[in-house]
JSON list of N, CA and C in Angstrom, two decimals:
[
{"chain": "A", "resi": 23, "resn": "MET", "atom": "N", "xyz": [3.94, 18.91, 8.99]},
{"chain": "A", "resi": 23, "resn": "MET", "atom": "CA", "xyz": [3.36, 17.61, 9.32]},
{"chain": "A", "resi": 23, "resn": "MET", "atom": "C", "xyz": [1.88, 17.80, 9.61]},
{"chain": "A", "resi": 24, "resn": "THR", "atom": "N", "xyz": [1.07, 16.92, 9.09]},
{"chain": "A", "resi": 24, "resn": "THR", "atom": "CA", "xyz": [-0.37, 17.04, 9.29]},
{"chain": "A", "resi": 24, "resn": "THR", "atom": "C", "xyz": [-0.76, 16.61, 10.69]},
{"chain": "A", "resi": 25, "resn": "GLU", "atom": "N", "xyz": [-1.92, 17.05, 11.13]},
{"chain": "A", "resi": 25, "resn": "GLU", "atom": "CA", "xyz": [-2.43, 16.67, 12.45]},
{"chain": "A", "resi": 25, "resn": "GLU", "atom": "C", "xyz": [-2.59, 15.16, 12.56]},
{"chain": "A", "resi": 26, "resn": "LEU", "atom": "N", "xyz": [-3.03, 14.51, 11.49]},
{"chain": "A", "resi": 26, "resn": "LEU", "atom": "CA", "xyz": [-3.20, 13.07, 11.50]},
{"chain": "A", "resi": 26, "resn": "LEU", "atom": "C", "xyz": [-1.88, 12.37, 11.77]},
{"chain": "A", "resi": 27, "resn": "ALA", "atom": "N", "xyz": [-0.81, 12.82, 11.12]},
{"chain": "A", "resi": 27, "resn": "ALA", "atom": "CA", "xyz": [0.50, 12.19, 11.31]},
{"chain": "A", "resi": 27, "resn": "ALA", "atom": "C", "xyz": [1.01, 12.39, 12.73]},
{"chain": "A", "resi": 28, "resn": "VAL", "atom": "N", "xyz": [0.73, 13.52, 13.32]},
{"chain": "A", "resi": 28, "resn": "VAL", "atom": "CA", "xyz": [1.17, 13.79, 14.69]},
{"chain": "A", "resi": 28, "resn": "VAL", "atom": "C", "xyz": [0.38, 12.94, 15.67]},
{"chain": "A", "resi": 29, "resn": "ASN", "atom": "N", "xyz": [-0.93, 12.85, 15.50]},
{"chain": "A", "resi": 29, "resn": "ASN", "atom": "CA", "xyz": [-1.79, 12.12, 16.43]},
{"chain": "A", "resi": 29, "resn": "ASN", "atom": "C", "xyz": [-1.81, 10.63, 16.18]},
{"chain": "A", "resi": 30, "resn": "ASN", "atom": "N", "xyz": [-1.47, 10.19, 15.01]},
{"chain": "A", "resi": 30, "resn": "ASN", "atom": "CA", "xyz": [-1.52, 8.77, 14.65]},
{"chain": "A", "resi": 30, "resn": "ASN", "atom": "C", "xyz": [-0.23, 8.34, 13.96]},
{"chain": "A", "resi": 31, "resn": "PRO", "atom": "N", "xyz": [0.84, 8.13, 14.72]},
{"chain": "A", "resi": 31, "resn": "PRO", "atom": "CA", "xyz": [2.08, 7.70, 14.08]},
{"chain": "A", "resi": 31, "resn": "PRO", "atom": "C", "xyz": [1.93, 6.31, 13.48]},
{"chain": "A", "resi": 32, "resn": "GLU", "atom": "N", "xyz": [2.87, 5.94, 12.62]},
{"chain": "A", "resi": 32, "resn": "GLU", "atom": "CA", "xyz": [2.80, 4.62, 11.99]},
{"chain": "A", "resi": 32, "resn": "GLU", "atom": "C", "xyz": [2.84, 3.53, 13.06]},
{"chain": "A", "resi": 33, "resn": "PHE", "atom": "N", "xyz": [2.28, 2.38, 12.71]},
{"chain": "A", "resi": 33, "resn": "PHE", "atom": "CA", "xyz": [2.22, 1.26, 13.63]},
{"chain": "A", "resi": 33, "resn": "PHE", "atom": "C", "xyz": [2.19, -0.03, 12.84]},
{"chain": "A", "resi": 34, "resn": "GLU", "atom": "N", "xyz": [2.35, -1.16, 13.53]},
{"chain": "A", "resi": 34, "resn": "GLU", "atom": "CA", "xyz": [2.35, -2.46, 12.88]},
{"chain": "A", "resi": 34, "resn": "GLU", "atom": "C", "xyz": [1.12, -3.25, 13.29]},
{"chain": "A", "resi": 35, "resn": "VAL", "atom": "N", "xyz": [0.61, -4.07, 12.36]},
{"chain": "A", "resi": 35, "resn": "VAL", "atom": "CA", "xyz": [-0.46, -5.01, 12.64]},
{"chain": "A", "resi": 35, "resn": "VAL", "atom": "C", "xyz": [-0.02, -6.38, 12.14]},
{"chain": "A", "resi": 36, "resn": "GLN", "atom": "N", "xyz": [-0.55, -7.40, 12.77]},
{"chain": "A", "resi": 36, "resn": "GLN", "atom": "CA", "xyz": [-0.27, -8.78, 12.38]},
{"chain": "A", "resi": 36, "resn": "GLN", "atom": "C", "xyz": [-1.52, -9.36, 11.73]},
{"chain": "A", "resi": 37, "resn": "ILE", "atom": "N", "xyz": [-1.38, -9.90, 10.52]},
{"chain": "A", "resi": 37, "resn": "ILE", "atom": "CA", "xyz": [-2.50, -10.60, 9.89]},
{"chain": "A", "resi": 37, "resn": "ILE", "atom": "C", "xyz": [-1.97, -11.83, 9.18]},
{"chain": "A", "resi": 38, "resn": "ASN", "atom": "N", "xyz": [-2.88, -12.72, 8.85]},
{"chain": "A", "resi": 38, "resn": "ASN", "atom": "CA", "xyz": [-2.54, -13.94, 8.14]},
{"chain": "A", "resi": 38, "resn": "ASN", "atom": "C", "xyz": [-2.84, -13.72, 6.66]},
{"chain": "A", "resi": 39, "resn": "ILE", "atom": "N", "xyz": [-1.81, -13.83, 5.84]},
{"chain": "A", "resi": 39, "resn": "ILE", "atom": "CA", "xyz": [-1.96, -13.69, 4.39]},
{"chain": "A", "resi": 39, "resn": "ILE", "atom": "C", "xyz": [-1.55, -15.01, 3.75]},
{"chain": "A", "resi": 40, "resn": "ASP", "atom": "N", "xyz": [-2.49, -15.64, 3.08]},
{"chain": "A", "resi": 40, "resn": "ASP", "atom": "CA", "xyz": [-2.24, -16.91, 2.38]},
{"chain": "A", "resi": 40, "resn": "ASP", "atom": "C", "xyz": [-1.61, -17.95, 3.31]},
{"chain": "A", "resi": 41, "resn": "GLY", "atom": "N", "xyz": [-2.11, -18.04, 4.55]},
{"chain": "A", "resi": 41, "resn": "GLY", "atom": "CA", "xyz": [-1.65, -19.06, 5.48]},
{"chain": "A", "resi": 41, "resn": "GLY", "atom": "C", "xyz": [-0.39, -18.72, 6.25]},
{"chain": "A", "resi": 42, "resn": "THR", "atom": "N", "xyz": [0.13, -17.51, 6.06]},
{"chain": "A", "resi": 42, "resn": "THR", "atom": "CA", "xyz": [1.36, -17.10, 6.74]},
{"chain": "A", "resi": 42, "resn": "THR", "atom": "C", "xyz": [1.10, -15.83, 7.54]},
{"chain": "A", "resi": 43, "resn": "ASP", "atom": "N", "xyz": [1.51, -15.83, 8.80]},
{"chain": "A", "resi": 43, "resn": "ASP", "atom": "CA", "xyz": [1.38, -14.61, 9.61]},
{"chain": "A", "resi": 43, "resn": "ASP", "atom": "C", "xyz": [2.37, -13.58, 9.09]},
{"chain": "A", "resi": 44, "resn": "GLN", "atom": "N", "xyz": [1.88, -12.37, 8.85]},
{"chain": "A", "resi": 44, "resn": "GLN", "atom": "CA", "xyz": [2.69, -11.30, 8.30]},
{"chain": "A", "resi": 44, "resn": "GLN", "atom": "C", "xyz": [2.57, -10.05, 9.17]},
{"chain": "A", "resi": 45, "resn": "THR", "atom": "N", "xyz": [3.64, -9.28, 9.23]},
{"chain": "A", "resi": 45, "resn": "THR", "atom": "CA", "xyz": [3.62, -7.99, 9.90]},
{"chain": "A", "resi": 45, "resn": "THR", "atom": "C", "xyz": [3.50, -6.91, 8.84]},
{"chain": "A", "resi": 46, "resn": "ILE", "atom": "N", "xyz": [2.47, -6.10, 8.96]},
{"chain": "A", "resi": 46, "resn": "ILE", "atom": "CA", "xyz": [2.24, -5.02, 8.01]},
{"chain": "A", "resi": 46, "resn": "ILE", "atom": "C", "xyz": [2.46, -3.69, 8.71]},
{"chain": "A", "resi": 47, "resn": "LEU", "atom": "N", "xyz": [3.27, -2.84, 8.11]},
{"chain": "A", "resi": 47, "resn": "LEU", "atom": "CA", "xyz": [3.49, -1.50, 8.62]},
{"chain": "A", "resi": 47, "resn": "LEU", "atom": "C", "xyz": [2.39, -0.61, 8.07]},
{"chain": "A", "resi": 48, "resn": "VAL", "atom": "N", "xyz": [1.68, 0.08, 8.95]},
{"chain": "A", "resi": 48, "resn": "VAL", "atom": "CA", "xyz": [0.56, 0.92, 8.57]},
{"chain": "A", "resi": 48, "resn": "VAL", "atom": "C", "xyz": [0.95, 2.38, 8.80]},
{"chain": "A", "resi": 49, "resn": "LYS", "atom": "N", "xyz": [0.80, 3.18, 7.75]},
{"chain": "A", "resi": 49, "resn": "LYS", "atom": "CA", "xyz": [1.12, 4.60, 7.83]},
{"chain": "A", "resi": 49, "resn": "LYS", "atom": "C", "xyz": [-0.15, 5.40, 7.57]},
{"chain": "A", "resi": 50, "resn": "PRO", "atom": "N", "xyz": [-0.72, 6.00, 8.62]},
{"chain": "A", "resi": 50, "resn": "PRO", "atom": "CA", "xyz": [-1.91, 6.83, 8.42]},
{"chain": "A", "resi": 50, "resn": "PRO", "atom": "C", "xyz": [-1.55, 8.04, 7.55]},
{"chain": "A", "resi": 51, "resn": "GLU", "atom": "N", "xyz": [-2.40, 8.32, 6.60]},
{"chain": "A", "resi": 51, "resn": "GLU", "atom": "CA", "xyz": [-2.22, 9.45, 5.69]},
{"chain": "A", "resi": 51, "resn": "GLU", "atom": "C", "xyz": [-3.53, 10.22, 5.61]},
{"chain": "A", "resi": 52, "resn": "GLU", "atom": "N", "xyz": [-3.48, 11.32, 4.91]},
{"chain": "A", "resi": 52, "resn": "GLU", "atom": "CA", "xyz": [-4.66, 12.16, 4.76]},
{"chain": "A", "resi": 52, "resn": "GLU", "atom": "C", "xyz": [-4.68, 12.75, 3.36]},
{"chain": "A", "resi": 53, "resn": "THR", "atom": "N", "xyz": [-5.84, 12.71, 2.71]},
{"chain": "A", "resi": 53, "resn": "THR", "atom": "CA", "xyz": [-5.96, 13.33, 1.39]},
{"chain": "A", "resi": 53, "resn": "THR", "atom": "C", "xyz": [-5.95, 14.84, 1.55]},
{"chain": "A", "resi": 54, "resn": "SER", "atom": "N", "xyz": [-5.85, 15.54, 0.45]},
{"chain": "A", "resi": 54, "resn": "SER", "atom": "CA", "xyz": [-5.81, 17.00, 0.50]},
{"chain": "A", "resi": 54, "resn": "SER", "atom": "C", "xyz": [-7.08, 17.60, 1.08]},
{"chain": "A", "resi": 55, "resn": "ASP", "atom": "N", "xyz": [-8.19, 16.85, 1.02]},
{"chain": "A", "resi": 55, "resn": "ASP", "atom": "CA", "xyz": [-9.43, 17.36, 1.60]},
{"chain": "A", "resi": 55, "resn": "ASP", "atom": "C", "xyz": [-9.68, 16.82, 3.01]},
{"chain": "A", "resi": 56, "resn": "GLY", "atom": "N", "xyz": [-8.67, 16.18, 3.60]},
{"chain": "A", "resi": 56, "resn": "GLY", "atom": "CA", "xyz": [-8.76, 15.77, 5.00]},
{"chain": "A", "resi": 56, "resn": "GLY", "atom": "C", "xyz": [-9.29, 14.38, 5.27]},
{"chain": "A", "resi": 57, "resn": "ALA", "atom": "N", "xyz": [-9.55, 13.59, 4.24]},
{"chain": "A", "resi": 57, "resn": "ALA", "atom": "CA", "xyz": [-10.06, 12.24, 4.44]},
{"chain": "A", "resi": 57, "resn": "ALA", "atom": "C", "xyz": [-8.89, 11.30, 4.80]},
{"chain": "A", "resi": 58, "resn": "ALA", "atom": "N", "xyz": [-9.08, 10.51, 5.84]},
{"chain": "A", "resi": 58, "resn": "ALA", "atom": "CA", "xyz": [-8.03, 9.60, 6.30]},
{"chain": "A", "resi": 58, "resn": "ALA", "atom": "C", "xyz": [-7.99, 8.32, 5.46]},
{"chain": "A", "resi": 59, "resn": "TYR", "atom": "N", "xyz": [-6.78, 7.83, 5.23]},
{"chain": "A", "resi": 59, "resn": "TYR", "atom": "CA", "xyz": [-6.59, 6.52, 4.61]},
{"chain": "A", "resi": 59, "resn": "TYR", "atom": "C", "xyz": [-5.29, 5.94, 5.15]},
{"chain": "A", "resi": 60, "resn": "TYR", "atom": "N", "xyz": [-5.02, 4.69, 4.83]},
{"chain": "A", "resi": 60, "resn": "TYR", "atom": "CA", "xyz": [-3.86, 4.00, 5.39]},
{"chain": "A", "resi": 60, "resn": "TYR", "atom": "C", "xyz": [-3.03, 3.37, 4.29]},
{"chain": "A", "resi": 61, "resn": "ARG", "atom": "N", "xyz": [-1.73, 3.72, 4.29]},
{"chain": "A", "resi": 61, "resn": "ARG", "atom": "CA", "xyz": [-0.79, 3.07, 3.39]},
{"chain": "A", "resi": 61, "resn": "ARG", "atom": "C", "xyz": [-0.25, 1.86, 4.15]},
{"chain": "A", "resi": 62, "resn": "CYS", "atom": "N", "xyz": [-0.30, 0.70, 3.53]},
{"chain": "A", "resi": 62, "resn": "CYS", "atom": "CA", "xyz": [0.09, -0.55, 4.17]},
{"chain": "A", "resi": 62, "resn": "CYS", "atom": "C", "xyz": [1.27, -1.14, 3.42]},
{"chain": "A", "resi": 63, "resn": "LEU", "atom": "N", "xyz": [2.36, -1.38, 4.16]},
{"chain": "A", "resi": 63, "resn": "LEU", "atom": "CA", "xyz": [3.58, -1.91, 3.55]},
{"chain": "A", "resi": 63, "resn": "LEU", "atom": "C", "xyz": [3.90, -3.29, 4.12]},
{"chain": "A", "resi": 64, "resn": "LEU", "atom": "N", "xyz": [4.35, -4.15, 3.24]},
{"chain": "A", "resi": 64, "resn": "LEU", "atom": "CA", "xyz": [4.77, -5.50, 3.61]},
{"chain": "A", "resi": 64, "resn": "LEU", "atom": "C", "xyz": [6.21, -5.66, 3.16]},
{"chain": "A", "resi": 65, "resn": "GLN", "atom": "N", "xyz": [7.10, -5.92, 4.09]},
{"chain": "A", "resi": 65, "resn": "GLN", "atom": "CA", "xyz": [8.53, -6.07, 3.81]},
{"chain": "A", "resi": 65, "resn": "GLN", "atom": "C", "xyz": [9.08, -4.87, 3.03]},
{"chain": "A", "resi": 66, "resn": "GLY", "atom": "N", "xyz": [8.65, -3.67, 3.42]},
{"chain": "A", "resi": 66, "resn": "GLY", "atom": "CA", "xyz": [9.16, -2.45, 2.84]},
{"chain": "A", "resi": 66, "resn": "GLY", "atom": "C", "xyz": [8.53, -2.04, 1.51]},
{"chain": "A", "resi": 67, "resn": "LYS", "atom": "N", "xyz": [7.62, -2.86, 0.99]},
{"chain": "A", "resi": 67, "resn": "LYS", "atom": "CA", "xyz": [6.97, -2.54, -0.28]},
{"chain": "A", "resi": 67, "resn": "LYS", "atom": "C", "xyz": [5.49, -2.27, -0.05]},
{"chain": "A", "resi": 68, "resn": "GLN", "atom": "N", "xyz": [4.98, -1.26, -0.76]},
{"chain": "A", "resi": 68, "resn": "GLN", "atom": "CA", "xyz": [3.57, -0.94, -0.59]},
{"chain": "A", "resi": 68, "resn": "GLN", "atom": "C", "xyz": [2.69, -2.09, -1.05]},
{"chain": "A", "resi": 69, "resn": "LEU", "atom": "N", "xyz": [1.82, -2.52, -0.14]},
{"chain": "A", "resi": 69, "resn": "LEU", "atom": "CA", "xyz": [0.91, -3.62, -0.42]},
{"chain": "A", "resi": 69, "resn": "LEU", "atom": "C", "xyz": [-0.44, -3.10, -0.89]},
{"chain": "A", "resi": 70, "resn": "THR", "atom": "N", "xyz": [-0.93, -2.06, -0.20]},
{"chain": "A", "resi": 70, "resn": "THR", "atom": "CA", "xyz": [-2.24, -1.51, -0.52]},
{"chain": "A", "resi": 70, "resn": "THR", "atom": "C", "xyz": [-2.41, -0.16, 0.15]},
{"chain": "A", "resi": 71, "resn": "GLN", "atom": "N", "xyz": [-3.44, 0.54, -0.26]},
{"chain": "A", "resi": 71, "resn": "GLN", "atom": "CA", "xyz": [-3.93, 1.73, 0.42]},
{"chain": "A", "resi": 71, "resn": "GLN", "atom": "C", "xyz": [-5.41, 1.50, 0.64]},
{"chain": "A", "resi": 72, "resn": "ILE", "atom": "N", "xyz": [-5.86, 1.65, 1.90]},
{"chain": "A", "resi": 72, "resn": "ILE", "atom": "CA", "xyz": [-7.26, 1.40, 2.20]},
{"chain": "A", "resi": 72, "resn": "ILE", "atom": "C", "xyz": [-7.83, 2.51, 3.06]},
{"chain": "A", "resi": 73, "resn": "ARG", "atom": "N", "xyz": [-9.15, 2.58, 3.09]},
{"chain": "A", "resi": 73, "resn": "ARG", "atom": "CA", "xyz": [-9.84, 3.51, 3.98]},
{"chain": "A", "resi": 73, "resn": "ARG", "atom": "C", "xyz": [-11.18, 2.91, 4.37]},
{"chain": "A", "resi": 74, "resn": "GLU", "atom": "N", "xyz": [-11.70, 3.42, 5.48]},
{"chain": "A", "resi": 74, "resn": "GLU", "atom": "CA", "xyz": [-13.00, 3.00, 5.94]},
{"chain": "A", "resi": 74, "resn": "GLU", "atom": "C", "xyz": [-14.03, 4.00, 5.43]},
{"chain": "A", "resi": 75, "resn": "ASP", "atom": "N", "xyz": [-15.09, 3.52, 4.78]},
{"chain": "A", "resi": 75, "resn": "ASP", "atom": "CA", "xyz": [-16.10, 4.43, 4.26]},
{"chain": "A", "resi": 75, "resn": "ASP", "atom": "C", "xyz": [-17.11, 4.80, 5.35]},
{"chain": "A", "resi": 76, "resn": "VAL", "atom": "N", "xyz": [-18.06, 5.64, 5.01]},
{"chain": "A", "resi": 76, "resn": "VAL", "atom": "CA", "xyz": [-19.03, 6.13, 5.98]},
{"chain": "A", "resi": 76, "resn": "VAL", "atom": "C", "xyz": [-19.92, 5.03, 6.54]},
{"chain": "A", "resi": 77, "resn": "LYS", "atom": "N", "xyz": [-20.01, 3.91, 5.85]},
{"chain": "A", "resi": 77, "resn": "LYS", "atom": "CA", "xyz": [-20.81, 2.77, 6.31]},
{"chain": "A", "resi": 77, "resn": "LYS", "atom": "C", "xyz": [-20.00, 1.82, 7.19]},
{"chain": "A", "resi": 78, "resn": "GLY", "atom": "N", "xyz": [-18.71, 2.13, 7.40]},
{"chain": "A", "resi": 78, "resn": "GLY", "atom": "CA", "xyz": [-17.86, 1.28, 8.20]},
{"chain": "A", "resi": 78, "resn": "GLY", "atom": "C", "xyz": [-17.25, 0.12, 7.44]},
{"chain": "A", "resi": 79, "resn": "GLU", "atom": "N", "xyz": [-17.35, 0.16, 6.11]},
{"chain": "A", "resi": 79, "resn": "GLU", "atom": "CA", "xyz": [-16.77, -0.89, 5.27]},
{"chain": "A", "resi": 79, "resn": "GLU", "atom": "C", "xyz": [-15.42, -0.42, 4.74]},
{"chain": "A", "resi": 80, "resn": "TRP", "atom": "N", "xyz": [-14.51, -1.37, 4.57]},
{"chain": "A", "resi": 80, "resn": "TRP", "atom": "CA", "xyz": [-13.17, -1.05, 4.09]},
{"chain": "A", "resi": 80, "resn": "TRP", "atom": "C", "xyz": [-13.11, -1.15, 2.57]},
{"chain": "A", "resi": 81, "resn": "GLU", "atom": "N", "xyz": [-12.49, -0.13, 1.97]},
{"chain": "A", "resi": 81, "resn": "GLU", "atom": "CA", "xyz": [-12.32, -0.14, 0.52]},
{"chain": "A", "resi": 81, "resn": "GLU", "atom": "C", "xyz": [-10.86, 0.09, 0.17]},
{"chain": "A", "resi": 82, "resn": "GLN", "atom": "N", "xyz": [-10.46, -0.50, -0.93]},
{"chain": "A", "resi": 82, "resn": "GLN", "atom": "CA", "xyz": [-9.08, -0.41, -1.39]},
{"chain": "A", "resi": 82, "resn": "GLN", "atom": "C", "xyz": [-8.96, 0.73, -2.39]},
{"chain": "A", "resi": 83, "resn": "LEU", "atom": "N", "xyz": [-8.04, 1.64, -2.10]},
{"chain": "A", "resi": 83, "resn": "LEU", "atom": "CA", "xyz": [-7.79, 2.77, -3.01]},
{"chain": "A", "resi": 83, "resn": "LEU", "atom": "C", "xyz": [-6.70, 2.44, -4.01]},
{"chain": "A", "resi": 84, "resn": "TRP", "atom": "N", "xyz": [-5.76, 1.62, -3.60]},
{"chain": "A", "resi": 84, "resn": "TRP", "atom": "CA", "xyz": [-4.65, 1.22, -4.44]},
{"chain": "A", "resi": 84, "resn": "TRP", "atom": "C", "xyz": [-4.27, -0.21, -4.07]},
{"chain": "A", "resi": 85, "resn": "GLY", "atom": "N", "xyz": [-3.95, -1.02, -5.05]},
{"chain": "A", "resi": 85, "resn": "GLY", "atom": "CA", "xyz": [-3.53, -2.40, -4.81]},
{"chain": "A", "resi": 85, "resn": "GLY", "atom": "C", "xyz": [-4.47, -3.37, -5.49]},
{"chain": "A", "resi": 86, "resn": "SER", "atom": "N", "xyz": [-4.17, -4.65, -5.31]},
{"chain": "A", "resi": 86, "resn": "SER", "atom": "CA", "xyz": [-4.97, -5.67, -5.98]},
{"chain": "A", "resi": 86, "resn": "SER", "atom": "C", "xyz": [-5.34, -6.82, -5.04]},
{"chain": "A", "resi": 87, "resn": "LEU", "atom": "N", "xyz": [-5.57, -6.50, -3.79]},
{"chain": "A", "resi": 87, "resn": "LEU", "atom": "CA", "xyz": [-5.96, -7.53, -2.83]},
{"chain": "A", "resi": 87, "resn": "LEU", "atom": "C", "xyz": [-7.44, -7.87, -2.98]},
{"chain": "A", "resi": 88, "resn": "VAL", "atom": "N", "xyz": [-7.79, -9.12, -2.67]},
{"chain": "A", "resi": 88, "resn": "VAL", "atom": "CA", "xyz": [-9.20, -9.49, -2.64]},
{"chain": "A", "resi": 88, "resn": "VAL", "atom": "C", "xyz": [-9.84, -8.81, -1.43]},
{"chain": "A", "resi": 89, "resn": "GLN", "atom": "N", "xyz": [-11.15, -8.63, -1.50]},
{"chain": "A", "resi": 89, "resn": "GLN", "atom": "CA", "xyz": [-11.86, -7.89, -0.45]},
{"chain": "A", "resi": 89, "resn": "GLN", "atom": "C", "xyz": [-11.67, -8.51, 0.94]},
{"chain": "A", "resi": 90, "resn": "ALA", "atom": "N", "xyz": [-11.58, -9.83, 1.02]},
{"chain": "A", "resi": 90, "resn": "ALA", "atom": "CA", "xyz": [-11.39, -10.49, 2.32]},
{"chain": "A", "resi": 90, "resn": "ALA", "atom": "C", "xyz": [-10.08, -10.04, 2.99]},
{"chain": "A", "resi": 91, "resn": "LYS", "atom": "N", "xyz": [-9.03, -9.86, 2.20]},
{"chain": "A", "resi": 91, "resn": "LYS", "atom": "CA", "xyz": [-7.75, -9.40, 2.76]},
{"chain": "A", "resi": 91, "resn": "LYS", "atom": "C", "xyz": [-7.82, -7.94, 3.15]},
{"chain": "A", "resi": 92, "resn": "VAL", "atom": "N", "xyz": [-8.50, -7.14, 2.35]},
{"chain": "A", "resi": 92, "resn": "VAL", "atom": "CA", "xyz": [-8.70, -5.72, 2.69]},
{"chain": "A", "resi": 92, "resn": "VAL", "atom": "C", "xyz": [-9.45, -5.63, 4.02]},
{"chain": "A", "resi": 93, "resn": "ASN", "atom": "N", "xyz": [-10.49, -6.44, 4.17]},
{"chain": "A", "resi": 93, "resn": "ASN", "atom": "CA", "xyz": [-11.27, -6.44, 5.41]},
{"chain": "A", "resi": 93, "resn": "ASN", "atom": "C", "xyz": [-10.42, -6.88, 6.60]},
{"chain": "A", "resi": 94, "resn": "ALA", "atom": "N", "xyz": [-9.56, -7.88, 6.40]},
{"chain": "A", "resi": 94, "resn": "ALA", "atom": "CA", "xyz": [-8.71, -8.38, 7.48]},
{"chain": "A", "resi": 94, "resn": "ALA", "atom": "C", "xyz": [-7.72, -7.30, 7.93]},
{"chain": "A", "resi": 95, "resn": "ILE", "atom": "N", "xyz": [-7.14, -6.60, 6.98]},
{"chain": "A", "resi": 95, "resn": "ILE", "atom": "CA", "xyz": [-6.21, -5.51, 7.33]},
{"chain": "A", "resi": 95, "resn": "ILE", "atom": "C", "xyz": [-6.98, -4.39, 8.03]},
{"chain": "A", "resi": 96, "resn": "GLY", "atom": "N", "xyz": [-8.13, -4.03, 7.50]},
{"chain": "A", "resi": 96, "resn": "GLY", "atom": "CA", "xyz": [-8.95, -2.98, 8.11]},
{"chain": "A", "resi": 96, "resn": "GLY", "atom": "C", "xyz": [-9.35, -3.33, 9.53]},
{"chain": "A", "resi": 97, "resn": "LYS", "atom": "N", "xyz": [-9.74, -4.57, 9.75]},
{"chain": "A", "resi": 97, "resn": "LYS", "atom": "CA", "xyz": [-10.11, -5.03, 11.09]},
{"chain": "A", "resi": 97, "resn": "LYS", "atom": "C", "xyz": [-8.93, -4.91, 12.04]},
{"chain": "A", "resi": 98, "resn": "ALA", "atom": "N", "xyz": [-7.74, -5.32, 11.59]},
{"chain": "A", "resi": 98, "resn": "ALA", "atom": "CA", "xyz": [-6.54, -5.24, 12.42]},
{"chain": "A", "resi": 98, "resn": "ALA", "atom": "C", "xyz": [-6.19, -3.78, 12.74]},
{"chain": "A", "resi": 99, "resn": "ILE", "atom": "N", "xyz": [-6.38, -2.89, 11.77]},
{"chain": "A", "resi": 99, "resn": "ILE", "atom": "CA", "xyz": [-6.12, -1.46, 12.00]},
{"chain": "A", "resi": 99, "resn": "ILE", "atom": "C", "xyz": [-7.07, -0.93, 13.06]},
{"chain": "A", "resi": 100, "resn": "LYS", "atom": "N", "xyz": [-8.34, -1.24, 12.91]},
{"chain": "A", "resi": 100, "resn": "LYS", "atom": "CA", "xyz": [-9.34, -0.75, 13.85]},
{"chain": "A", "resi": 100, "resn": "LYS", "atom": "C", "xyz": [-9.07, -1.27, 15.27]},
{"chain": "A", "resi": 101, "resn": "GLU", "atom": "N", "xyz": [-8.74, -2.55, 15.37]},
{"chain": "A", "resi": 101, "resn": "GLU", "atom": "CA", "xyz": [-8.44, -3.15, 16.69]},
{"chain": "A", "resi": 101, "resn": "GLU", "atom": "C", "xyz": [-7.22, -2.48, 17.32]},
{"chain": "A", "resi": 102, "resn": "LYS", "atom": "N", "xyz": [-6.21, -2.16, 16.52]},
{"chain": "A", "resi": 102, "resn": "LYS", "atom": "CA", "xyz": [-4.99, -1.52, 17.01]},
{"chain": "A", "resi": 102, "resn": "LYS", "atom": "C", "xyz": [-5.31, -0.11, 17.52]},
{"chain": "A", "resi": 103, "resn": "GLN", "atom": "N", "xyz": [-6.18, 0.58, 16.83]},
{"chain": "A", "resi": 103, "resn": "GLN", "atom": "CA", "xyz": [-6.53, 1.95, 17.23]},
{"chain": "A", "resi": 103, "resn": "GLN", "atom": "C", "xyz": [-7.35, 1.98, 18.51]},
{"chain": "A", "resi": 104, "resn": "ILE", "atom": "N", "xyz": [-8.13, 0.93, 18.73]},
{"chain": "A", "resi": 104, "resn": "ILE", "atom": "CA", "xyz": [-8.97, 0.87, 19.93]},
{"chain": "A", "resi": 104, "resn": "ILE", "atom": "C", "xyz": [-8.12, 0.57, 21.16]},
{"chain": "A", "resi": 105, "resn": "SER", "atom": "N", "xyz": [-7.09, -0.27, 20.98]},
{"chain": "A", "resi": 105, "resn": "SER", "atom": "CA", "xyz": [-6.27, -0.67, 22.13]},
{"chain": "A", "resi": 105, "resn": "SER", "atom": "C", "xyz": [-5.30, 0.40, 22.58]}
]
């Protein structure tokens, strides 16, 4: 098990998608070179994979969400980690 998985277990965030509040399961992952990213699942299906870049902006690695939704998920992840 990677250090990231031990220190950052999966967690849930609540966001509004298309006018409906949704619970997204977030699974912190790590690339082979140690870069953190987040697998996001909605109702058991992978919705997207995102990461925060060096400028603090959220980018989508996998999926087809519009940038506003990627940003909303990223914001919810960041808020959850701070609390």
